[in-house]
Short mmCIF file of C-alpha atoms in Angstrom, two decimals:
data_model
loop_
_atom_site.label_atom_id
_atom_site.label_comp_id
_atom_site.label_asym_id
_atom_site.label_seq_id
_atom_site.Cartn_x
_atom_site.Cartn_y
_atom_site.Cartn_z
CA UNK A 1 8.93 163.47 153.37
CA UNK A 2 8.95 160.15 151.54
CA UNK A 3 6.15 157.70 151.71
CA UNK A 4 6.87 153.89 151.79
CA UNK A 5 4.37 153.60 148.45
CA UNK A 6 7.40 155.79 146.48
CA UNK A 7 9.52 153.68 147.10
CA UNK A 8 10.61 150.07 144.68
CA UNK A 9 11.35 147.98 146.58
CA UNK A 10 14.28 144.10 146.43
CA UNK A 11 15.24 142.66 149.90
CA UNK A 12 17.75 139.69 149.56
CA UNK A 13 18.13 137.75 152.87
CA UNK A 14 21.32 135.10 152.36
CA UNK A 15 20.30 132.70 155.23
CA UNK A 16 23.26 130.37 153.30
CA UNK A 17 25.41 128.58 155.47
CA UNK A 18 28.56 130.28 153.64
CA UNK A 19 28.07 131.96 150.11
CA UNK A 20 29.40 135.59 149.77
CA UNK A 21 26.55 138.03 147.45
CA UNK A 22 26.60 140.47 145.64
CA UNK A 23 23.74 142.35 143.77
CA UNK A 24 23.99 144.54 140.77
CA UNK A 25 21.62 147.23 140.18
CA UNK A 26 21.44 148.20 137.14
CA UNK A 27 19.26 151.19 135.35
CA UNK A 28 15.93 150.22 134.13
CA UNK A 29 17.15 151.11 129.83
CA UNK A 30 20.95 148.92 130.40
CA UNK A 31 21.67 146.16 131.68
CA UNK A 32 25.71 146.21 130.65
CA UNK A 33 27.01 148.45 133.47
CA UNK A 34 25.57 148.08 136.41
CA UNK A 35 24.79 151.83 139.04
CA UNK A 36 25.41 149.95 142.09
CA UNK A 37 26.77 146.60 143.96
CA UNK A 38 26.36 145.62 147.94
CA UNK A 39 27.36 142.57 148.94
CA UNK A 40 25.60 140.73 151.37
CA UNK A 41 27.17 138.01 153.46
CA UNK A 42 25.57 134.47 155.50
CA UNK A 43 22.69 135.13 157.56
CA UNK A 44 22.97 139.17 156.30
CA UNK A 45 19.86 141.40 154.92
CA UNK A 46 20.12 144.22 152.38
CA UNK A 47 16.54 146.17 151.05
CA UNK A 48 17.81 148.22 148.06
CA UNK A 49 14.93 150.96 147.95
CA UNK A 50 15.11 153.46 144.33
CA UNK A 51 11.42 155.71 143.44
CA UNK A 52 12.57 154.69 139.66
CA UNK A 53 12.66 151.77 137.89
CA UNK A 54 15.48 149.34 138.40
CA UNK A 55 17.01 146.34 136.91
CA UNK A 56 18.32 143.89 139.24
CA UNK A 57 20.97 140.11 138.59
CA UNK A 58 22.16 137.71 142.41
CA UNK A 59 25.27 137.07 141.75
CA UNK A 60 27.37 134.59 144.67
CA UNK A 61 31.27 134.99 144.54
CA UNK A 62 32.80 131.05 144.84
CA UNK A 63 37.44 131.26 144.13
CA UNK A 64 37.01 129.99 140.66
CA UNK A 65 33.93 130.51 138.81
CA UNK A 66 30.95 133.10 139.74
CA UNK A 67 27.62 131.49 139.64
CA UNK A 68 24.49 133.09 138.84
CA UNK A 69 21.52 132.72 140.92
CA UNK A 70 19.41 135.24 138.87
CA UNK A 71 19.60 136.54 134.99
CA UNK A 72 19.51 139.87 134.77
CA UNK A 73 15.17 141.00 135.35
CA UNK A 74 13.47 144.04 135.36
CA UNK A 75 11.75 144.53 139.11
CA UNK A 76 8.03 144.67 138.09
CA UNK A 77 6.85 143.64 141.95
CA UNK A 78 8.01 144.22 144.98
CA UNK A 79 9.62 140.89 146.08
CA UNK A 80 11.83 139.20 148.31
CA UNK A 81 14.41 136.43 147.38
CA UNK A 82 15.38 133.68 150.22
CA UNK A 83 18.90 132.09 149.40
CA UNK A 84 19.68 129.33 151.25
CA UNK A 85 21.52 126.75 151.26
CA UNK A 86 25.55 125.82 150.81
CA UNK A 87 28.19 127.55 149.10
CA UNK A 88 30.53 125.80 146.03
CA UNK A 89 28.06 122.42 146.56
CA UNK A 90 25.08 124.54 143.44
CA UNK A 91 22.59 124.04 146.23
CA UNK A 92 22.05 126.49 146.67
CA UNK A 93 18.10 127.69 146.38
CA UNK A 94 16.49 131.17 145.56
CA UNK A 95 13.23 130.80 146.96
CA UNK A 96 11.28 133.93 145.41
CA UNK A 97 7.79 136.29 147.38
CA UNK A 98 6.12 138.79 147.84
CA UNK A 99 7.66 141.16 150.35
CA UNK A 100 4.19 142.69 150.98
CA UNK A 101 4.17 139.42 153.34
CA UNK A 102 7.80 139.81 154.59
CA UNK A 103 6.42 143.12 157.24
CA UNK A 104 8.38 142.17 159.91
CA UNK A 105 12.19 142.26 157.75
CA UNK A 106 10.99 144.78 155.36
CA UNK A 107 10.54 147.05 158.82
CA UNK A 108 14.20 145.75 160.31
CA UNK A 109 16.26 146.91 156.76
CA UNK A 110 13.45 150.21 157.15
CA UNK A 111 15.13 151.06 160.56
CA UNK A 112 18.68 150.20 159.50
CA UNK A 113 18.25 151.92 156.66
CA UNK A 114 17.33 155.55 158.61
CA UNK A 115 20.36 153.93 161.56
CA UNK A 116 22.67 154.19 158.41
CA UNK A 117 21.54 158.17 157.49
CA UNK A 118 21.73 159.21 160.73
CA UNK A 119 25.09 157.85 162.07
CA UNK A 120 28.68 160.61 161.50
CA UNK A 121 31.43 158.84 159.86
CA UNK A 122 34.43 158.15 162.19
CA UNK A 123 37.92 157.20 161.31
CA UNK A 124 37.26 155.59 158.78
CA UNK A 125 33.60 154.25 160.91
CA UNK A 126 30.88 154.72 162.37
CA UNK A 127 31.84 157.60 164.96
CA UNK A 128 30.85 155.09 168.71
CA UNK A 129 28.68 158.27 170.01
CA UNK A 130 26.57 158.11 168.13
CA UNK A 131 26.03 153.88 168.08
CA UNK A 132 25.12 154.92 171.50
CA UNK A 133 22.43 157.47 169.86
CA UNK A 134 25.14 160.36 171.45
CA UNK A 135 25.97 163.51 170.29
CA UNK A 136 29.29 163.70 170.93
CA UNK A 137 29.97 166.90 171.67
CA UNK A 138 27.30 167.59 173.95
CA UNK A 139 28.86 164.68 176.29
CA UNK A 140 31.92 165.95 175.95
CA UNK A 141 31.56 168.92 177.33
CA UNK A 142 30.46 167.03 180.52
CA UNK A 143 32.08 166.18 184.08
CA UNK A 144 33.61 162.07 183.59
CA UNK A 145 31.41 161.04 185.77
CA UNK A 146 28.60 162.41 183.43
CA UNK A 147 29.99 161.11 181.09
CA UNK A 148 29.68 158.02 182.18
CA UNK A 149 26.70 157.62 183.56
CA UNK A 150 25.25 158.95 179.78
CA UNK A 151 27.56 156.28 178.45
CA UNK A 152 25.86 153.38 180.28
CA UNK A 153 21.80 155.11 179.90
CA UNK A 154 22.54 155.18 176.14
CA UNK A 155 23.81 151.52 175.63
CA UNK A 156 21.04 150.52 178.08
CA UNK A 157 18.79 152.56 175.76
CA UNK A 158 20.54 151.22 172.70
CA UNK A 159 20.86 147.42 173.44
CA UNK A 160 17.70 147.00 174.48
CA UNK A 161 15.94 148.01 171.21
CA UNK A 162 18.66 146.28 168.89
CA UNK A 163 18.80 142.98 171.20
CA UNK A 164 18.24 140.12 168.32
CA UNK A 165 16.16 138.59 170.90
CA UNK A 166 13.45 141.42 170.35
CA UNK A 167 11.39 140.95 167.02
CA UNK A 168 12.66 143.67 165.85
CA UNK A 169 16.25 143.21 166.52
CA UNK A 170 19.40 141.68 165.17
CA UNK A 171 22.78 140.32 165.66
CA UNK A 172 24.92 143.18 163.66
CA UNK A 173 24.08 145.45 165.60
CA UNK A 174 23.96 144.09 168.63
CA UNK A 175 27.26 143.33 168.55
CA UNK A 176 28.17 146.46 166.91
CA UNK A 177 26.50 148.48 170.45
CA UNK A 178 28.92 146.26 173.05
CA UNK A 179 32.43 147.72 170.91
CA UNK A 180 32.27 150.96 171.00
CA UNK A 181 30.01 150.45 174.53
CA UNK A 182 33.85 148.23 175.50
CA UNK A 183 35.71 151.27 174.19
CA UNK A 184 34.10 154.31 175.43
CA UNK A 185 33.39 153.28 178.62
CA UNK A 186 36.97 153.38 179.35
CA UNK A 187 38.05 157.10 179.86
CA UNK A 188 41.51 156.03 178.10
CA UNK A 189 40.49 154.46 175.54
CA UNK A 190 37.50 156.81 174.76
CA UNK A 191 40.31 159.46 175.96
CA UNK A 192 42.57 157.92 172.76
CA UNK A 193 39.14 158.24 170.42
CA UNK A 194 38.26 161.05 170.77
CA UNK A 195 41.76 162.65 170.08
CA UNK A 196 41.89 159.73 166.98
CA UNK A 197 37.90 162.38 165.57
CA UNK A 198 40.25 165.42 166.35
CA UNK A 199 42.90 164.17 164.03
CA UNK A 200 40.82 163.58 162.02
CA UNK A 201 38.74 167.02 161.09
CA UNK A 202 41.62 168.28 159.36
CA UNK A 203 43.90 170.48 159.05
CA UNK A 204 41.96 173.89 158.32
CA UNK A 205 40.11 172.54 161.94
CA UNK A 206 41.05 173.60 165.57
CA UNK A 207 40.27 170.63 166.83
CA UNK A 208 43.70 168.38 164.83
CA UNK A 209 45.87 171.29 166.91
CA UNK A 210 43.55 170.94 169.68
CA UNK A 211 44.95 166.78 168.84
CA UNK A 212 48.11 168.08 168.10
CA UNK A 213 49.43 170.36 171.34
CA UNK A 214 46.43 169.49 174.00
CA UNK A 215 45.01 166.46 173.69
CA UNK A 216 43.06 164.24 176.63
CA UNK A 217 44.97 162.46 178.85
CA UNK A 218 43.73 160.45 181.25
CA UNK A 219 46.49 158.78 182.48
CA UNK A 220 50.44 159.25 183.14
CA UNK A 221 51.51 157.01 179.45
CA UNK A 222 49.48 159.31 177.84
CA UNK A 223 50.33 162.60 179.58
CA UNK A 224 54.03 160.40 179.19
CA UNK A 225 54.17 160.13 176.04
CA UNK A 226 52.09 163.46 175.24
CA UNK A 227 55.75 164.98 176.63
CA UNK A 228 57.99 162.86 174.83
CA UNK A 229 56.52 163.83 171.37
CA UNK A 230 56.48 167.51 172.22
CA UNK A 231 59.84 166.94 173.02
CA UNK A 232 61.34 165.64 170.00
CA UNK A 233 58.89 168.56 168.44
CA UNK A 234 61.00 171.36 170.03
CA UNK A 235 63.58 169.30 168.58
CA UNK A 236 62.69 168.80 164.90
CA UNK A 237 61.15 172.23 165.36
CA UNK A 238 65.62 173.24 166.71
CA UNK A 239 66.91 170.81 163.94
CA UNK A 240 64.66 172.59 160.61
CA UNK A 241 66.28 176.96 163.29
CA UNK A 242 69.67 175.63 163.16
CA UNK A 243 69.72 174.41 159.24
CA UNK A 244 68.17 177.63 158.37
CA UNK A 245 71.47 179.92 160.06
CA UNK A 246 73.66 177.59 158.90
CA UNK A 247 72.62 178.26 155.53
CA UNK A 248 72.60 181.78 155.56
CA UNK A 249 75.06 182.42 157.37
CA UNK A 250 77.76 180.50 154.93
CA UNK A 251 76.19 182.17 152.31
CA UNK A 252 78.19 184.72 152.11
CA UNK A 253 81.46 182.68 153.24
CA UNK A 254 84.89 185.13 151.01
CA UNK A 255 85.69 180.22 151.00
CA UNK A 256 84.20 178.72 148.18
CA UNK A 257 84.27 175.57 150.69
CA UNK A 258 83.06 177.59 153.70
CA UNK A 259 79.94 178.15 151.51
CA UNK A 260 79.69 174.37 149.58
CA UNK A 261 79.97 172.71 153.80
CA UNK A 262 77.86 175.71 154.86
CA UNK A 263 74.90 174.60 152.11
CA UNK A 264 75.23 170.55 152.23
CA UNK A 265 75.19 170.69 156.44
CA UNK A 266 72.47 173.89 156.26
CA UNK A 267 70.41 171.47 153.86
CA UNK A 268 71.15 168.45 155.90
CA UNK A 269 69.28 170.21 159.61
CA UNK A 270 66.91 171.91 157.40
CA UNK A 271 65.97 167.96 155.81
CA UNK A 272 65.90 166.18 158.65
CA UNK A 273 63.81 169.11 160.91
CA UNK A 274 60.82 168.92 158.56
CA UNK A 275 60.91 165.45 157.86
CA UNK A 276 61.63 164.60 161.93
CA UNK A 277 59.11 167.45 161.98
CA UNK A 278 56.18 165.41 159.81
CA UNK A 279 57.01 162.13 161.63
CA UNK A 280 55.07 163.92 165.15
CA UNK A 281 52.45 165.36 164.19
CA UNK A 282 50.85 161.46 162.33
CA UNK A 283 48.28 160.29 163.21
CA UNK A 284 49.95 157.88 165.67
CA UNK A 285 52.66 159.58 167.22
CA UNK A 286 49.54 161.24 168.11
CA UNK A 287 46.52 159.36 168.80
CA UNK A 288 49.31 156.19 169.86
CA UNK A 289 52.79 156.90 171.08
CA UNK A 290 55.69 158.72 168.46
CA UNK A 291 58.49 156.05 168.89
CA UNK A 292 62.31 157.46 169.47
CA UNK A 293 63.47 155.16 167.38
CA UNK A 294 61.03 156.06 164.02
CA UNK A 295 61.68 159.94 164.86
CA UNK A 296 65.10 159.59 164.23
CA UNK A 297 65.11 157.92 161.30
CA UNK A 298 62.60 159.93 160.01
CA UNK A 299 65.63 162.79 161.42
CA UNK A 300 67.92 160.90 159.63
CA UNK A 301 66.84 160.04 156.34
CA UNK A 302 65.98 163.27 155.88
CA UNK A 303 69.37 164.97 156.89
CA UNK A 304 70.28 162.33 153.42
CA UNK A 305 67.87 163.96 151.42
CA UNK A 306 68.76 167.87 152.16
CA UNK A 307 72.29 167.40 152.69
CA UNK A 308 71.93 166.65 149.25
CA UNK A 309 69.60 169.31 148.49
CA UNK A 310 71.65 171.92 149.64
CA UNK A 311 75.38 170.14 147.96
CA UNK A 312 73.78 169.63 144.24
CA UNK A 313 72.35 173.03 144.87
CA UNK A 314 75.62 174.21 146.07
CA UNK A 315 77.58 172.80 142.73
CA UNK A 316 75.21 173.94 139.67
CA UNK A 317 75.18 177.89 141.53
CA UNK A 318 79.35 176.76 141.50
CA UNK A 319 79.68 176.29 137.97
CA UNK A 320 76.63 178.90 136.61
CA UNK A 321 77.65 181.56 138.85
CA UNK A 322 80.64 180.68 140.44
CA UNK A 323 80.74 180.41 144.90
CA UNK A 324 82.07 183.21 147.29
CA UNK A 325 85.09 185.65 146.13
CA UNK A 326 84.47 183.75 142.86
CA UNK A 327 81.34 184.60 142.66
CA UNK A 328 80.44 187.26 139.87
CA UNK A 329 78.67 189.95 140.42
CA UNK A 330 75.17 190.44 141.02
CA UNK A 331 74.03 191.85 138.18
CA UNK A 332 76.81 190.33 135.82
CA UNK A 333 75.16 187.29 136.60
CA UNK A 334 72.18 187.08 133.85
CA UNK A 335 68.40 185.17 133.67
CA UNK A 336 68.94 182.07 132.14
CA UNK A 337 71.63 181.68 134.32
CA UNK A 338 69.20 181.74 137.50
CA UNK A 339 66.37 180.66 135.53
CA UNK A 340 69.24 177.32 135.09
CA UNK A 341 70.03 177.23 138.54
CA UNK A 342 66.53 177.56 140.23
CA UNK A 343 65.24 174.29 137.34
CA UNK A 344 68.80 172.53 138.76
CA UNK A 345 68.70 172.93 142.75
CA UNK A 346 65.08 173.09 142.05
CA UNK A 347 64.81 169.59 140.62
CA UNK A 348 67.31 167.45 142.90
CA UNK A 349 65.75 169.69 145.18
CA UNK A 350 61.28 167.75 144.01
CA UNK A 351 63.64 164.41 143.77
CA UNK A 352 65.82 164.15 146.95
CA UNK A 353 62.33 165.04 148.60
CA UNK A 354 60.88 162.63 147.12
CA UNK A 355 63.01 159.62 147.90
CA UNK A 356 63.55 160.66 151.49
CA UNK A 357 59.23 160.66 152.27
CA UNK A 358 58.83 157.33 150.38
CA UNK A 359 62.10 156.55 152.66
CA UNK A 360 60.42 156.88 155.46
CA UNK A 361 57.13 155.87 154.75
CA UNK A 362 58.96 152.28 154.12
CA UNK A 363 61.63 151.54 155.98
CA UNK A 364 59.77 152.97 159.37
CA UNK A 365 55.91 153.41 158.72
CA UNK A 366 56.10 149.66 156.98
CA UNK A 367 54.21 151.28 153.98
CA UNK A 368 54.26 149.05 151.33
CA UNK A 369 55.67 151.29 148.53
CA UNK A 370 57.47 150.04 145.40
CA UNK A 371 60.30 150.53 142.86
CA UNK A 372 58.05 151.58 140.24
CA UNK A 373 55.36 153.87 142.83
CA UNK A 374 58.95 156.32 143.98
CA UNK A 375 59.88 156.14 141.21
CA UNK A 376 57.41 158.25 139.63
CA UNK A 377 56.96 159.92 142.47
CA UNK A 378 60.61 161.50 141.61
CA UNK A 379 59.59 161.84 138.85
CA UNK A 380 56.05 163.96 139.22
CA UNK A 381 58.90 165.80 142.41
CA UNK A 382 61.37 166.90 139.94
CA UNK A 383 59.67 168.07 137.37
CA UNK A 384 57.86 170.28 139.76
CA UNK A 385 60.52 171.17 141.64
CA UNK A 386 61.91 171.98 138.07
CA UNK A 387 59.06 174.15 137.35
CA UNK A 388 58.87 175.74 141.01
CA UNK A 389 62.93 176.47 140.33
CA UNK A 390 62.95 178.04 137.28
CA UNK A 391 60.10 180.62 138.06
CA UNK A 392 62.06 181.39 141.18
CA UNK A 393 65.00 182.18 139.73
CA UNK A 394 63.17 184.92 136.51
CA UNK A 395 61.84 186.32 139.75
CA UNK A 396 65.16 186.16 141.69
CA UNK A 397 66.44 187.92 138.56
CA UNK A 398 63.80 190.80 138.30
CA UNK A 399 64.27 191.40 141.69
CA UNK A 400 68.11 191.44 141.01
CA UNK A 401 67.60 193.68 137.90
CA UNK A 402 64.95 196.39 139.68
CA UNK A 403 67.64 196.56 142.14
CA UNK A 404 70.81 197.62 140.15
CA UNK A 405 68.82 200.41 138.01
CA UNK A 406 67.27 201.82 142.23
CA UNK A 407 71.14 201.97 142.65
CA UNK A 408 72.21 203.08 139.61
CA UNK A 409 69.17 205.89 139.18
CA UNK A 410 70.86 206.97 143.20
CA UNK A 411 74.36 206.79 142.81
CA UNK A 412 73.35 208.97 139.70
CA UNK A 413 71.36 211.74 141.47
CA UNK A 414 74.26 212.23 143.89
CA UNK A 415 76.25 212.44 141.09
CA UNK A 416 74.44 215.12 139.62
CA UNK A 417 74.16 216.86 142.63
CA UNK A 418 77.25 216.92 143.92
#
């Protein structure tokens, strides 16, 4: 177990009215590359502890020019730096003191450090159940009445412990406890938070599939949103299946025009199905609501991208090997032709899929996608698609050649037997 005397400590107290401070920590042998930094806001305090010697520097963060409050200096003893005054008025004062004479400040910071180590992170923030001193998995196994009582009991315990009126209380933590309680005491908000936590488990976890197919719904609004999303999910799957059916069903037709039309519409339905399916599986659709207008826009964008890919594939194939009744025999197509078709089709598909994905994120999801980023994504998608297509073309030629050789051998045996 670590003892307090094993650590070298520095406590920063920002008692200024509005200054934002930054603590830079350097190795004891280097003073130009910091190994750690911490922003300290007004009315906040921060305790840095290390078992190794270190150097430190304290600055404020004005908009135009930084103000160094303490130059880089070696740690020599545990100390407290108290900053007071007003931001930008050149009246920020730094008072140094022996940390031994500030046991209450040190104890509060130590408790906060220990609390930070214990709290889990969920959805990019502290786990709300952990904030109330509860185990999320245990509470969720309880009945609704038991959950409500456990949450109230946890809130009362934690707020008594951290209320700023207590000697070792903390206003920031008390506010965090109140916010957590406001979410978890409301059954609908609690269900939403639980679904969000389940979704954050990742695609390799059972919890994400639970959030997708069996989320918590406690009121009619949530149940209605779930039914609507699953309806759109089924429509996306059906759209993809139709696209595959159209592509496969028209690929062997004698008329080149029908093959080309099948490739375009088949690719369009597949692209629209995949793009809209992804929309029904994203976090916002599962946790809040899957809007039909956004789903339809994603399907449309995906359809255009898929149709472009299917049309390009048909065009490249026609140019190299022909379509329908004009197509060459499989055995007559060279490895280079297979690879050429695969590379061209793969590159086109990669570019089209990348553009469709970025268009959906920008115009439907509202993400900030610049043209430079879109071009970069398209280039990468095209390169990856071309590489995949080359490999696929080479494998296809090898399979066809193997089948042709086997067929020739069987035919030769039959002729000899006759």
